[in-house]
mmCIF file of C-alpha atoms in Angstrom:
data_model
loop_
_atom_site.group_PDB
_atom_site.id
_atom_site.type_symbol
_atom_site.label_atom_id
_atom_site.label_comp_id
_atom_site.label_asym_id
_atom_site.label_seq_id
_atom_site.Cartn_x
_atom_site.Cartn_y
_atom_site.Cartn_z
ATOM 1 C CA MET A 224 -9.346 4.013 4.147
ATOM 2 C CA THR A 225 -6.408 5.253 6.030
ATOM 3 C CA GLY A 226 -8.715 6.582 8.750
ATOM 4 C CA ARG A 227 -10.093 3.114 9.427
ATOM 5 C CA ASP A 228 -8.465 2.557 12.751
ATOM 6 C CA PRO A 229 -6.034 4.482 15.066
ATOM 7 C CA GLN A 230 -3.075 2.338 13.988
ATOM 8 C CA ALA A 231 -3.701 2.944 10.333
ATOM 9 C CA ARG A 232 -3.894 6.670 11.236
ATOM 10 C CA ARG A 233 -0.614 6.538 13.080
ATOM 11 C CA ALA A 234 0.938 4.787 10.217
ATOM 12 C CA ALA A 235 -0.296 7.507 7.823
ATOM 13 C CA THR A 236 0.870 10.288 10.151
ATOM 14 C CA LEU A 237 4.305 8.789 10.387
ATOM 15 C CA ALA A 238 4.495 8.466 6.730
ATOM 16 C CA ALA A 239 3.515 12.100 6.344
ATOM 17 C CA LEU A 240 6.116 13.155 8.723
ATOM 18 C CA ILE A 241 8.760 11.108 6.886
ATOM 19 C CA VAL A 242 7.911 12.768 3.667
ATOM 20 C CA ALA A 243 7.931 16.324 5.236
ATOM 21 C CA GLN A 244 11.116 15.792 7.063
ATOM 22 C CA GLY A 245 12.652 14.151 3.953
ATOM 23 C CA LEU A 246 11.690 17.222 1.898
ATOM 24 C CA CYS A 247 13.208 19.502 4.556
ATOM 25 C CA ALA A 248 16.374 17.486 4.408
ATOM 26 C CA MET A 249 16.382 17.754 0.601
ATOM 27 C CA PHE A 250 16.105 21.556 0.920
ATOM 28 C CA PHE A 251 19.174 21.672 3.061
ATOM 29 C CA VAL A 252 20.949 19.389 0.776
ATOM 30 C CA GLY A 253 20.009 21.405 -2.174
ATOM 31 C CA ASP A 254 21.323 24.538 -0.407
ATOM 32 C CA VAL A 255 24.465 22.940 0.342
ATOM 33 C CA ILE A 256 24.809 21.964 -3.338
ATOM 34 C CA ALA A 257 24.030 25.536 -4.438
ATOM 35 C CA ASP A 258 26.411 27.024 -1.864
ATOM 36 C CA ILE A 259 29.431 24.864 -3.028
ATOM 37 C CA GLY A 260 31.738 26.977 -5.247
ATOM 38 C CA VAL A 261 30.045 30.161 -4.111
ATOM 39 C CA ASP A 262 32.617 32.233 -2.209
ATOM 40 C CA VAL A 263 30.777 34.164 0.412
ATOM 41 C CA ALA A 264 32.386 35.417 3.594
ATOM 42 C CA GLU A 265 29.768 33.702 5.919
ATOM 43 C CA SER A 266 29.969 30.412 4.062
ATOM 44 C CA ARG A 267 32.744 29.175 6.235
ATOM 45 C CA PHE A 268 30.334 28.421 8.969
ATOM 46 C CA HIS A 269 27.183 28.429 6.856
ATOM 47 C CA LEU A 270 28.215 25.411 4.818
ATOM 48 C CA PRO A 271 29.224 22.921 7.501
ATOM 49 C CA LEU A 272 26.150 23.934 9.548
ATOM 50 C CA GLU A 273 23.760 23.138 6.769
ATOM 51 C CA ALA A 274 25.565 20.004 6.069
ATOM 52 C CA PHE A 275 25.218 19.032 9.765
ATOM 53 C CA VAL A 276 21.538 19.949 9.801
ATOM 54 C CA ALA A 277 20.992 17.892 6.545
ATOM 55 C CA THR A 278 22.704 14.882 8.090
ATOM 56 C CA VAL A 279 20.754 14.993 11.330
ATOM 57 C CA MET A 280 17.590 15.252 9.454
ATOM 58 C CA ILE A 281 18.295 12.290 7.252
ATOM 59 C CA PHE A 282 19.079 10.144 10.280
ATOM 60 C CA GLY A 283 15.718 11.297 11.764
ATOM 61 C CA VAL A 284 14.024 10.122 8.347
ATOM 62 C CA ILE A 285 15.767 6.662 8.720
ATOM 63 C CA TYR A 286 14.725 6.470 12.305
ATOM 64 C CA PHE A 287 11.074 7.237 11.537
ATOM 65 C CA MET A 288 11.274 4.770 8.648
ATOM 66 C CA ILE A 289 12.300 2.020 10.934
ATOM 67 C CA GLU A 290 9.449 3.025 13.340
ATOM 68 C CA LEU A 291 6.976 2.893 10.606
ATOM 69 C CA ARG A 292 8.109 -0.498 9.425
ATOM 70 C CA ARG A 293 7.730 -1.855 13.035
ATOM 71 C CA LEU A 294 4.221 -0.406 13.187
ATOM 72 C CA LEU A 295 3.264 -1.831 9.854
ATOM 73 C CA SER A 296 4.415 -5.253 10.754
ATOM 74 C CA ARG A 297 2.554 -5.131 14.116
ATOM 75 C CA MET A 298 -0.522 -4.251 12.262
ATOM 76 C CA ALA A 299 0.010 -7.125 9.761
ATOM 77 C CA GLU A 300 0.600 -9.536 12.781
ATOM 78 C CA MET A 301 -2.620 -8.384 14.540
ATOM 79 C CA ASP A 302 -4.577 -8.743 11.336
ATOM 80 C CA THR A 303 -3.234 -12.332 10.931
ATOM 81 C CA GLY A 304 -4.231 -12.981 14.632
ATOM 82 C CA LEU A 305 -7.705 -11.790 14.120
ATOM 83 C CA ARG A 306 -8.113 -13.900 11.069
ATOM 84 C CA ALA A 307 -6.789 -17.037 12.835
ATOM 85 C CA ALA A 308 -9.259 -16.339 15.725
ATOM 86 C CA ARG A 309 -12.089 -16.046 13.170
ATOM 87 C CA GLY A 310 -10.911 -19.163 11.593
ATOM 88 C CA ASP A 311 -10.830 -20.989 14.859
ATOM 89 C CA MET A 312 -14.226 -19.829 15.770
ATOM 90 C CA ALA A 313 -15.642 -21.150 12.563
ATOM 91 C CA GLY A 314 -14.108 -24.382 13.284
ATOM 92 C CA VAL A 315 -15.455 -24.397 16.763
ATOM 93 C CA ILE A 316 -19.034 -23.708 15.430
ATOM 94 C CA GLU A 317 -18.686 -26.438 12.861
ATOM 95 C CA ARG A 318 -17.664 -29.012 15.596
ATOM 96 C CA PHE A 319 -20.728 -28.109 17.706
ATOM 97 C CA PHE A 320 -22.956 -28.389 14.649
ATOM 98 C CA ASP A 321 -21.461 -31.848 13.965
ATOM 99 C CA ASP A 322 -21.916 -32.864 17.586
ATOM 100 C CA TRP A 323 -25.504 -31.892 17.502
ATOM 101 C CA GLU A 324 -26.055 -33.739 14.278
ATOM 102 C CA LEU A 325 -27.857 -30.705 12.449
ATOM 103 C CA THR A 326 -29.047 -31.346 8.980
ATOM 104 C CA PRO A 327 -27.611 -29.079 6.334
ATOM 105 C CA ALA A 328 -30.759 -27.060 6.377
ATOM 106 C CA GLU A 329 -30.567 -26.659 10.163
ATOM 107 C CA ARG A 330 -26.903 -25.707 10.053
ATOM 108 C CA ASP A 331 -27.731 -23.035 7.598
ATOM 109 C CA VAL A 332 -30.478 -21.648 9.831
ATOM 110 C CA ALA A 333 -28.375 -22.133 13.010
ATOM 111 C CA LEU A 334 -25.509 -20.060 11.534
ATOM 112 C CA MET A 335 -27.895 -17.195 10.653
ATOM 113 C CA VAL A 336 -29.374 -17.311 13.961
ATOM 114 C CA LEU A 337 -25.966 -17.012 15.504
ATOM 115 C CA LYS A 338 -25.341 -14.011 13.298
ATOM 116 C CA GLY A 339 -28.383 -12.348 14.824
ATOM 117 C CA ILE A 340 -30.673 -12.527 11.826
ATOM 118 C CA ASP A 341 -34.454 -12.707 12.627
ATOM 119 C CA ASN A 342 -36.679 -15.485 11.590
ATOM 120 C CA GLU A 343 -38.626 -13.443 8.947
ATOM 121 C CA THR A 344 -35.307 -12.474 7.182
ATOM 122 C CA ILE A 345 -33.982 -16.122 7.361
ATOM 123 C CA ALA A 346 -37.187 -17.349 5.804
ATOM 124 C CA ALA A 347 -36.906 -14.759 3.096
ATOM 125 C CA VAL A 348 -33.271 -15.540 2.419
ATOM 126 C CA ARG A 349 -33.937 -19.346 2.401
ATOM 127 C CA GLY A 350 -37.180 -18.950 0.376
ATOM 128 C CA THR A 351 -39.276 -20.822 3.005
ATOM 129 C CA ALA A 352 -42.177 -19.922 5.174
ATOM 130 C CA PRO A 353 -41.431 -18.261 8.533
ATOM 131 C CA GLY A 354 -43.299 -21.149 10.265
ATOM 132 C CA THR A 355 -40.654 -23.536 8.717
ATOM 133 C CA VAL A 356 -37.847 -21.464 10.149
ATOM 134 C CA ARG A 357 -39.579 -21.463 13.566
ATOM 135 C CA ALA A 358 -39.883 -25.170 13.436
ATOM 136 C CA GLN A 359 -36.205 -25.542 12.287
ATOM 137 C CA CYS A 360 -35.224 -23.338 15.162
ATOM 138 C CA THR A 361 -37.106 -25.378 17.698
ATOM 139 C CA ARG A 362 -35.355 -28.478 16.421
ATOM 140 C CA ILE A 363 -31.905 -26.828 16.672
ATOM 141 C CA TYR A 364 -32.581 -25.687 20.221
ATOM 142 C CA GLY A 365 -33.794 -29.079 21.067
ATOM 143 C CA LYS A 366 -30.656 -30.874 19.629
ATOM 144 C CA ALA A 367 -28.372 -28.323 21.305
ATOM 145 C CA GLY A 368 -30.296 -28.642 24.648
ATOM 146 C CA VAL A 369 -30.903 -24.860 25.042
ATOM 147 C CA ASP A 370 -33.974 -22.776 25.551
ATOM 148 C CA GLY A 371 -33.589 -20.289 22.751
ATOM 149 C CA ARG A 372 -31.464 -17.901 20.844
ATOM 150 C CA ALA A 373 -29.761 -16.260 23.795
ATOM 151 C CA GLN A 374 -28.804 -19.535 25.298
ATOM 152 C CA LEU A 375 -27.617 -20.878 21.929
ATOM 153 C CA LEU A 376 -25.273 -17.858 21.655
ATOM 154 C CA SER A 377 -24.077 -18.418 25.213
ATOM 155 C CA VAL A 378 -22.830 -21.819 24.289
ATOM 156 C CA PHE A 379 -20.253 -20.279 21.956
ATOM 157 C CA MET A 380 -19.663 -17.297 24.030
ATOM 158 C CA GLU A 381 -18.526 -19.703 26.854
ATOM 159 C CA GLU A 382 -16.340 -21.402 24.398
ATOM 160 C CA LEU A 383 -14.618 -18.041 23.603
ATOM 161 C CA LEU A 384 -14.204 -16.917 27.174
ATOM 162 C CA ALA A 385 -13.174 -20.318 28.716
ATOM 163 C CA GLU A 386 -9.796 -20.311 30.291
ATOM 164 C CA ASP A 387 -7.804 -23.435 30.110
ATOM 165 C CA MET B 118 1.783 -5.993 5.137
ATOM 166 C CA GLY B 119 0.731 -8.735 2.766
ATOM 167 C CA THR B 120 -2.133 -9.749 5.053
ATOM 168 C CA ILE B 121 -5.390 -11.014 3.573
ATOM 169 C CA ARG B 122 -8.868 -10.184 4.598
ATOM 170 C CA THR B 123 -12.087 -11.187 3.003
ATOM 171 C CA SER B 124 -13.653 -7.910 1.968
ATOM 172 C CA ASP B 125 -17.007 -7.139 3.584
ATOM 173 C CA ARG B 126 -18.186 -4.513 1.411
ATOM 174 C CA GLY B 127 -16.028 -5.091 -1.787
ATOM 175 C CA ARG B 128 -17.054 -7.310 -4.596
ATOM 176 C CA ALA B 129 -18.241 -10.744 -3.638
ATOM 177 C CA GLY B 130 -15.499 -13.387 -3.591
ATOM 178 C CA ALA B 131 -12.623 -10.873 -3.739
ATOM 179 C CA ARG B 132 -9.737 -10.965 -1.249
ATOM 180 C CA ASP B 133 -8.501 -7.561 0.021
ATOM 181 C CA ILE B 134 -4.682 -7.785 0.440
ATOM 182 C CA ALA B 135 -2.786 -4.905 2.018
ATOM 183 C CA VAL B 136 0.128 -4.165 -0.295
ATOM 184 C CA TRP B 137 1.030 -0.485 -0.541
ATOM 185 C CA ASP B 138 1.819 1.219 2.806
ATOM 186 C CA PRO B 139 1.091 4.874 3.302
ATOM 187 C CA LEU B 140 4.623 6.053 2.541
ATOM 188 C CA VAL B 141 4.653 4.250 -0.716
ATOM 189 C CA ARG B 142 1.313 5.854 -1.774
ATOM 190 C CA MET B 143 2.320 9.360 -0.605
ATOM 191 C CA VAL B 144 5.635 9.305 -2.423
ATOM 192 C CA HIS B 145 3.768 7.863 -5.575
ATOM 193 C CA TRP B 146 1.195 10.584 -5.716
ATOM 194 C CA GLY B 147 3.648 13.329 -4.552
ATOM 195 C CA LEU B 148 6.007 12.462 -7.492
ATOM 196 C CA ALA B 149 3.128 12.358 -9.983
ATOM 197 C CA LEU B 150 1.966 15.824 -8.681
ATOM 198 C CA SER B 151 5.526 17.239 -8.899
ATOM 199 C CA VAL B 152 5.856 15.959 -12.417
ATOM 200 C CA LEU B 153 2.488 17.492 -13.383
ATOM 201 C CA VAL B 154 3.390 20.860 -11.751
ATOM 202 C CA ASN B 155 6.750 21.120 -13.307
ATOM 203 C CA GLY B 156 5.845 19.808 -16.584
ATOM 204 C CA ALA B 157 2.646 21.874 -17.201
ATOM 205 C CA LEU B 158 2.502 24.771 -14.642
ATOM 206 C CA THR B 159 5.746 26.279 -13.488
ATOM 207 C CA ASP B 160 7.969 28.864 -15.293
ATOM 208 C CA GLU B 161 10.803 26.771 -16.420
ATOM 209 C CA ASP B 162 13.390 29.374 -15.485
ATOM 210 C CA GLY B 163 11.630 30.305 -12.271
ATOM 211 C CA ILE B 164 12.625 29.420 -8.638
ATOM 212 C CA VAL B 165 9.366 27.488 -8.175
ATOM 213 C CA HIS B 166 10.504 24.977 -10.912
ATOM 214 C CA GLU B 167 13.715 24.524 -9.049
ATOM 215 C CA TRP B 168 12.034 23.944 -5.667
ATOM 216 C CA VAL B 169 9.500 21.464 -7.115
ATOM 217 C CA GLY B 170 12.438 19.760 -8.805
ATOM 218 C CA TYR B 171 14.216 19.420 -5.437
ATOM 219 C CA ALA B 172 11.017 18.081 -3.894
ATOM 220 C CA ALA B 173 10.823 15.389 -6.584
ATOM 221 C CA LEU B 174 14.370 14.431 -5.886
ATOM 222 C CA GLY B 175 13.586 14.339 -2.161
ATOM 223 C CA LEU B 176 10.654 12.031 -2.719
ATOM 224 C CA LEU B 177 12.846 9.763 -4.931
ATOM 225 C CA ALA B 178 15.534 9.596 -2.234
ATOM 226 C CA ILE B 179 12.764 8.664 0.442
ATOM 227 C CA ARG B 180 11.551 5.960 -1.841
ATOM 228 C CA LEU B 181 14.891 4.592 -2.434
ATOM 229 C CA LEU B 182 15.710 4.449 1.229
ATOM 230 C CA TRP B 183 12.247 2.817 1.839
ATOM 231 C CA GLY B 184 13.113 0.298 -0.814
ATOM 232 C CA ILE B 185 15.811 -0.965 1.642
ATOM 233 C CA VAL B 186 14.308 -0.469 5.037
ATOM 234 C CA GLY B 187 10.439 -0.687 4.182
ATOM 235 C CA PRO B 188 8.138 -3.518 4.385
ATOM 236 C CA ARG B 189 8.158 -6.510 1.966
ATOM 237 C CA PRO B 190 5.988 -5.246 -0.974
ATOM 238 C CA ALA B 191 7.950 -1.916 -1.002
ATOM 239 C CA ARG B 192 11.372 -3.601 -1.008
ATOM 240 C CA PHE B 193 13.477 -3.634 -4.112
ATOM 241 C CA ALA B 194 13.867 -7.511 -3.500
ATOM 242 C CA SER B 195 10.091 -7.831 -4.236
ATOM 243 C CA PHE B 196 10.377 -6.361 -7.739
ATOM 244 C CA PRO B 197 13.914 -6.830 -9.021
ATOM 245 C CA PRO B 198 14.564 -5.270 -12.505
ATOM 246 C CA SER B 199 14.570 -8.297 -14.719
ATOM 247 C CA PRO B 200 14.089 -8.139 -18.523
ATOM 248 C CA GLY B 201 13.988 -11.816 -18.621
ATOM 249 C CA ALA B 202 11.203 -12.049 -16.264
ATOM 250 C CA ALA B 203 9.432 -9.162 -18.106
ATOM 251 C CA VAL B 204 9.533 -11.168 -21.288
ATOM 252 C CA ARG B 205 8.273 -14.312 -19.764
ATOM 253 C CA HIS B 206 5.466 -12.153 -18.262
ATOM 254 C CA LEU B 207 4.486 -10.902 -21.743
ATOM 255 C CA GLY B 208 4.498 -14.583 -22.890
ATOM 256 C CA GLY B 209 2.243 -15.382 -19.997
ATOM 257 C CA ILE B 210 -0.179 -12.597 -20.857
ATOM 258 C CA ALA B 211 -0.225 -13.773 -24.487
ATOM 259 C CA GLY B 212 -0.875 -17.253 -23.152
ATOM 260 C CA GLY B 213 -3.765 -16.160 -20.974
ATOM 261 C CA ASP B 214 -2.056 -16.420 -17.624
ATOM 262 C CA ARG B 215 -4.045 -14.364 -15.223
ATOM 263 C CA THR B 216 -1.678 -14.527 -12.255
ATOM 264 C CA VAL B 217 -1.870 -11.566 -9.863
ATOM 265 C CA HIS B 218 1.370 -10.053 -8.533
ATOM 266 C CA LEU B 219 1.131 -8.554 -5.079
ATOM 267 C CA SER B 220 4.008 -6.177 -5.559
ATOM 268 C CA HIS B 221 4.755 -4.707 -9.162
ATOM 269 C CA ASN B 222 4.473 -7.247 -11.938
ATOM 270 C CA PRO B 223 7.718 -7.754 -13.839
ATOM 271 C CA LEU B 224 6.735 -5.260 -16.591
ATOM 272 C CA GLY B 225 5.633 -2.846 -14.099
ATOM 273 C CA ALA B 226 8.903 -3.084 -12.119
ATOM 274 C CA LEU B 227 10.796 -2.160 -15.251
ATOM 275 C CA MET B 228 8.629 0.809 -15.638
ATOM 276 C CA VAL B 229 9.115 1.848 -12.017
ATOM 277 C CA TYR B 230 12.996 1.790 -12.383
ATOM 278 C CA ASN B 231 12.586 3.505 -15.616
ATOM 279 C CA ILE B 232 10.659 6.374 -14.180
ATOM 280 C CA TRP B 233 12.961 6.709 -11.227
ATOM 281 C CA LEU B 234 16.023 6.788 -13.416
ATOM 282 C CA THR B 235 14.396 9.421 -15.656
ATOM 283 C CA VAL B 236 13.418 11.603 -12.860
ATOM 284 C CA ALA B 237 16.919 11.231 -11.332
ATOM 285 C CA ALA B 238 18.331 12.437 -14.677
ATOM 286 C CA LEU B 239 15.934 15.213 -14.838
ATOM 287 C CA CYS B 240 16.899 16.451 -11.382
ATOM 288 C CA ALA B 241 20.577 15.987 -12.109
ATOM 289 C CA THR B 242 20.552 17.984 -15.341
ATOM 290 C CA GLY B 243 18.228 20.466 -13.784
ATOM 291 C CA ILE B 244 20.662 21.133 -10.892
ATOM 292 C CA MET B 245 23.528 21.354 -13.363
ATOM 293 C CA MET B 246 21.701 23.926 -15.345
ATOM 294 C CA GLY B 247 21.444 26.074 -12.326
ATOM 295 C CA SER B 248 25.055 25.635 -11.376
ATOM 296 C CA LEU B 249 27.785 28.101 -12.338
ATOM 297 C CA ARG B 250 29.903 25.469 -14.089
ATOM 298 C CA PHE B 251 27.196 24.138 -16.384
ATOM 299 C CA PHE B 252 25.188 27.260 -16.864
ATOM 300 C CA GLY B 253 24.150 27.681 -20.419
ATOM 301 C CA VAL B 254 25.953 24.578 -21.598
ATOM 302 C CA ASP B 255 23.898 23.226 -24.611
ATOM 303 C CA TRP B 256 24.173 19.469 -23.975
ATOM 304 C CA VAL B 257 22.967 19.584 -20.459
ATOM 305 C CA GLU B 258 19.977 21.598 -21.504
ATOM 306 C CA GLU B 259 19.296 19.128 -24.364
ATOM 307 C CA ALA B 260 19.619 16.261 -21.985
ATOM 308 C CA HIS B 261 17.075 17.890 -19.668
ATOM 309 C CA GLU B 262 14.691 18.279 -22.459
ATOM 310 C CA ALA B 263 15.270 14.755 -23.763
ATOM 311 C CA ALA B 264 14.710 13.301 -20.278
ATOM 312 C CA PHE B 265 11.386 15.160 -20.037
ATOM 313 C CA SER B 266 10.217 13.890 -23.315
ATOM 314 C CA TRP B 267 11.193 10.392 -22.366
ATOM 315 C CA LEU B 268 9.275 10.854 -18.970
ATOM 316 C CA MET B 269 6.169 11.928 -20.793
ATOM 317 C CA ILE B 270 6.275 8.782 -23.004
ATOM 318 C CA SER B 271 6.910 6.804 -19.867
ATOM 319 C CA VAL B 272 3.932 8.260 -18.112
ATOM 320 C CA VAL B 273 1.655 7.482 -21.032
ATOM 321 C CA LEU B 274 2.986 3.843 -21.130
ATOM 322 C CA HIS B 275 2.641 3.649 -17.359
ATOM 323 C CA VAL B 276 -1.001 4.775 -17.258
ATOM 324 C CA GLY B 277 -1.683 2.494 -20.287
ATOM 325 C CA GLY B 278 -0.127 -0.417 -18.439
ATOM 326 C CA VAL B 279 -1.997 0.155 -15.375
ATOM 327 C CA LEU B 280 -5.333 0.319 -17.272
ATOM 328 C CA PHE B 281 -4.417 -2.814 -19.278
ATOM 329 C CA ASP B 282 -3.400 -4.891 -16.320
ATOM 330 C CA SER B 283 -6.405 -3.766 -14.256
ATOM 331 C CA ARG B 284 -8.623 -5.259 -16.953
ATOM 332 C CA ARG B 285 -6.471 -8.275 -17.499
ATOM 333 C CA SER B 286 -5.929 -9.239 -13.832
ATOM 334 C CA GLY B 287 -9.267 -7.986 -12.473
ATOM 335 C CA VAL B 288 -7.546 -5.984 -9.841
ATOM 336 C CA PRO B 289 -8.304 -2.362 -9.905
ATOM 337 C CA LEU B 290 -4.671 -1.141 -9.552
ATOM 338 C CA ALA B 291 -5.216 2.701 -9.414
ATOM 339 C CA ARG B 292 -7.537 2.106 -6.415
ATOM 340 C CA ALA B 293 -4.976 -0.104 -4.748
ATOM 341 C CA MET B 294 -2.393 2.796 -4.969
ATOM 342 C CA LEU B 295 -5.128 5.047 -3.304
ATOM 343 C CA THR B 296 -6.447 2.659 -0.635
ATOM 344 C CA GLY B 297 -3.224 0.502 -0.296
ATOM 345 C CA ARG B 298 -5.290 -2.633 -0.746
ATOM 346 C CA LYS B 299 -5.329 -4.915 -3.841
ATOM 347 C CA SER B 300 -8.792 -6.468 -4.197
ATOM 348 C CA VAL B 301 -7.926 -9.769 -5.841
ATOM 349 C CA PRO B 302 -10.777 -11.937 -7.406
ATOM 350 C CA ALA B 303 -11.018 -15.162 -5.551
ATOM 351 C CA ASP B 304 -10.171 -17.420 -8.478
ATOM 352 C CA ARG B 305 -6.886 -15.738 -9.429
ATOM 353 C CA PRO B 306 -3.512 -17.212 -8.378
ATOM 354 C CA VAL B 307 -1.376 -14.808 -6.469
ATOM 355 C CA VAL B 308 2.387 -14.352 -6.504
#
């Protein structure tokens, strides 16, 4: 599921980088530990250099971690925003249906029409004859004051795109 | 993190909640892999065994840092080690409580800290065994063996706990550690 969207991929890449760099840092730290107490001529510069590299890499890891946390919280916010928009849209649809005084059966059919389900399928889902669904649709369009499916949809599209 | 979306393809009436970020998952499976490799595959006295040990220590260090800077479910504050809470949790299980915990449940939290401490002890004694000062010292070697035995017991308990809690809570926990999302049945209270 990590490949679901670009942001999730970015998060996974960042996490992989953190793991890789963390392990590299660990390698240097391990080498520093192994070198302590070993008296080699070159270790006078070797040890401080390794310690420096390890420190730089650890700071890099922390920096990446902060970036990853930011990215994750942005993703969470977007998710919440989308859900809120979806929730609002459901509310808007309900309000229109109330205004048009649709019966419960008509609301059911209207919602399926909005979702783009064809009449035969709606009939099958509701266990009624296709003719019944067609009649219900006609009543829905009449109550809504539109000509058909496309116009019914446009009522809600307009609501979505309206600027005020 | 911690966001909810109704699952489109999952089970009907289940909420998918993002809990484990990619870093938590990579560290988890990386650590599991390094335990498996070092416990079963590598030569105990070999250099590969040492490298894998250092890798495990590195993963642990990453996770500990992430427990401070990471998002909420990954943070230590979301699963404090509390024996009292664990006992209450056990009582709740006995009483048929089916609350779902978004981070680790109190028992699982204890297991997490236990495994981290055990891995840390393994790494520490392992490094000591390779050092000049402690090379061939008996108690260090014995401590390394003991820590490994304890780790194996812990892993069995951990897997058992995951299987048990997946059945009890109805949340497939192993899958959550793979996908990052806990799929919580709609009728379960969430903490």
